[in-house]
mmCIF file of C-alpha atoms in Angstrom:
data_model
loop_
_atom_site.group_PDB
_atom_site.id
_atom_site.type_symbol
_atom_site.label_atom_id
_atom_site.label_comp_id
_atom_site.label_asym_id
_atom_site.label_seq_id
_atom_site.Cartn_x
_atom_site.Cartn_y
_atom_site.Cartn_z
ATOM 1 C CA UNK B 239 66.172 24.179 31.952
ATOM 2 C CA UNK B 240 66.675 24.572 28.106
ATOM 3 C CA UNK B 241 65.065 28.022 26.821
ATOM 4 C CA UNK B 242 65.006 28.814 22.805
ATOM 5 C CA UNK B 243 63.018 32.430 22.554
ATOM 6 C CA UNK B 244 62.608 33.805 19.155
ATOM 7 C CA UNK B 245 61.898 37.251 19.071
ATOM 8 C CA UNK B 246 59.539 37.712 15.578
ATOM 9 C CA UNK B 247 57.447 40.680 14.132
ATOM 10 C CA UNK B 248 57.232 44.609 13.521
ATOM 11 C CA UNK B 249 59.138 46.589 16.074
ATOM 12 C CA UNK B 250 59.606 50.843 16.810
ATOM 13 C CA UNK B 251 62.356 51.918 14.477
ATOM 14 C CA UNK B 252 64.398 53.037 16.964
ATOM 15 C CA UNK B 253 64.238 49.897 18.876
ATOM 16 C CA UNK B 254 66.832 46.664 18.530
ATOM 17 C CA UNK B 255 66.721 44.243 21.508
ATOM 18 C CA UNK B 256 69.603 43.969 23.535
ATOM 19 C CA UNK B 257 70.155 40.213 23.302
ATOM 20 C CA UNK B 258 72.943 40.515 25.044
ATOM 21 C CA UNK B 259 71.362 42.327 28.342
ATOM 22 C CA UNK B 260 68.677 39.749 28.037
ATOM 23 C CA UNK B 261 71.320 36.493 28.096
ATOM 24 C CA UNK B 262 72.939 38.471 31.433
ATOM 25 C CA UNK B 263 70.089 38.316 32.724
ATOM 26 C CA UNK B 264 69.129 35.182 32.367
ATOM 27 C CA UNK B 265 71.819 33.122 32.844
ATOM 28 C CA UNK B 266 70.488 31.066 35.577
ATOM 29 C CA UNK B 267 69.173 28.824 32.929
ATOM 30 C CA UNK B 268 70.867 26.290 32.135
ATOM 31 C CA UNK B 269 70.841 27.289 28.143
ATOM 32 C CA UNK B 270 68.874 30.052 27.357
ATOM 33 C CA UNK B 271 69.188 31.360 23.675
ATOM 34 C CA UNK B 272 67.479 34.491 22.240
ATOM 35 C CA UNK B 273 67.118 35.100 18.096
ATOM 36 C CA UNK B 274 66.210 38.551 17.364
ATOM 37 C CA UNK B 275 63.837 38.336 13.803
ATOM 38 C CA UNK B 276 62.603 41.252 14.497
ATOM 39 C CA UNK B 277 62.473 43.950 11.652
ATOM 40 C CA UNK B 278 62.004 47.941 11.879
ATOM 41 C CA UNK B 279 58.661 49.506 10.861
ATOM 42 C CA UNK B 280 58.984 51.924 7.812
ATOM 43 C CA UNK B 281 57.451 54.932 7.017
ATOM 44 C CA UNK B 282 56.342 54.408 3.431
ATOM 45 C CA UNK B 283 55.161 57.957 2.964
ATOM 46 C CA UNK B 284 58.451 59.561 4.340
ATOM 47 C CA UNK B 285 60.867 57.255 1.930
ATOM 48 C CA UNK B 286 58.957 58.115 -0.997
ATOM 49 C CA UNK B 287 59.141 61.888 -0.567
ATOM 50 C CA UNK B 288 62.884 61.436 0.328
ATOM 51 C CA UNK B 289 62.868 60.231 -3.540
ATOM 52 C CA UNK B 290 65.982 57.751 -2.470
ATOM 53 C CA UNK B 291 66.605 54.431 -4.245
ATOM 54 C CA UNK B 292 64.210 52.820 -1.568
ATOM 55 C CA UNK B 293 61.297 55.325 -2.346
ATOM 56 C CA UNK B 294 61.597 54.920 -6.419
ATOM 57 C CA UNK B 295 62.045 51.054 -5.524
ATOM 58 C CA UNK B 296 58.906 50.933 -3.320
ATOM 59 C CA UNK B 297 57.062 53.809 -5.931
ATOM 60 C CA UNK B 298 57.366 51.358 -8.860
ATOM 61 C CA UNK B 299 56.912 48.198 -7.137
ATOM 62 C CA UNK B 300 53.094 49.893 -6.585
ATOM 63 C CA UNK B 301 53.529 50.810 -10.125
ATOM 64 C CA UNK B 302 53.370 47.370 -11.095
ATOM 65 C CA UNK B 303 50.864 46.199 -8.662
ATOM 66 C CA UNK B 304 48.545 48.852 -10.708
ATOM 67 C CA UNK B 305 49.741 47.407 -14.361
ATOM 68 C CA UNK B 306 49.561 44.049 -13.101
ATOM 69 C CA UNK B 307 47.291 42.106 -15.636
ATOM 70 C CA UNK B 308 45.514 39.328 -13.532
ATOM 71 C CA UNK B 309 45.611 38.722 -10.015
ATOM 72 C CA UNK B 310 48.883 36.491 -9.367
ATOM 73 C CA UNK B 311 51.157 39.229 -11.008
ATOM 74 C CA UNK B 312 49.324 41.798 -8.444
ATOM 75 C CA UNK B 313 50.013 39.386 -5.445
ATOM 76 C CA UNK B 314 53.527 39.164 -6.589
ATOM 77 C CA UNK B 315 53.804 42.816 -6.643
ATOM 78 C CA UNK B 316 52.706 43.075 -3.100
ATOM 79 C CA UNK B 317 54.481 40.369 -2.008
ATOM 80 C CA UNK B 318 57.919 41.808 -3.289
ATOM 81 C CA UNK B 319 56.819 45.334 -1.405
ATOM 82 C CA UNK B 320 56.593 43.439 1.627
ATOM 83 C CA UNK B 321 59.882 41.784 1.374
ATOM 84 C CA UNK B 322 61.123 45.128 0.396
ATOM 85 C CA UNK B 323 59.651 46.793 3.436
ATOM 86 C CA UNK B 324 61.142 44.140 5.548
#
């Protein structure tokens, strides 16, 4: 048997996969490989009260969502607060 699992999407903070408990146990596979894409959720609120480089970064990426003057520079905005969150 020849298992590729790809682990994708929001997960708990406080939560990273132990890949390495998960090949153990499954190594009667013949190949079995696990990729963790996984990436923590983020309390927006909480890291702009902090006032750290990642709340200012995240306060005036919304900043130029608002002062975005059509609808592809707004997109962008998100889009670049999403990677940011990531």
């Amino acid at each position: 048997d020849l298992l590729y699992v790809t682990f994708a999407g929001e997960r708990v903070n406080h939560f990273t996969p132990s890949l390495e408990l998960l090949q153990s146990s499954f190594a009667h596979f013949f190949h079995i490989q696990f990729v963790d894409k996984t990436w923590p959720d983020v309390d927006e609120e909480k890291l702009r009260a902090e006032g750290g480089v990642w709340g200012r970064w995240l306060s005036a990426l919304e900043a130029a969502e608002v002062d975005a003057s059509d609808e592809t520079g707004r997109e962008i905005a998100r889009l670049a607060k999403k990677e940011a969150l990531r």
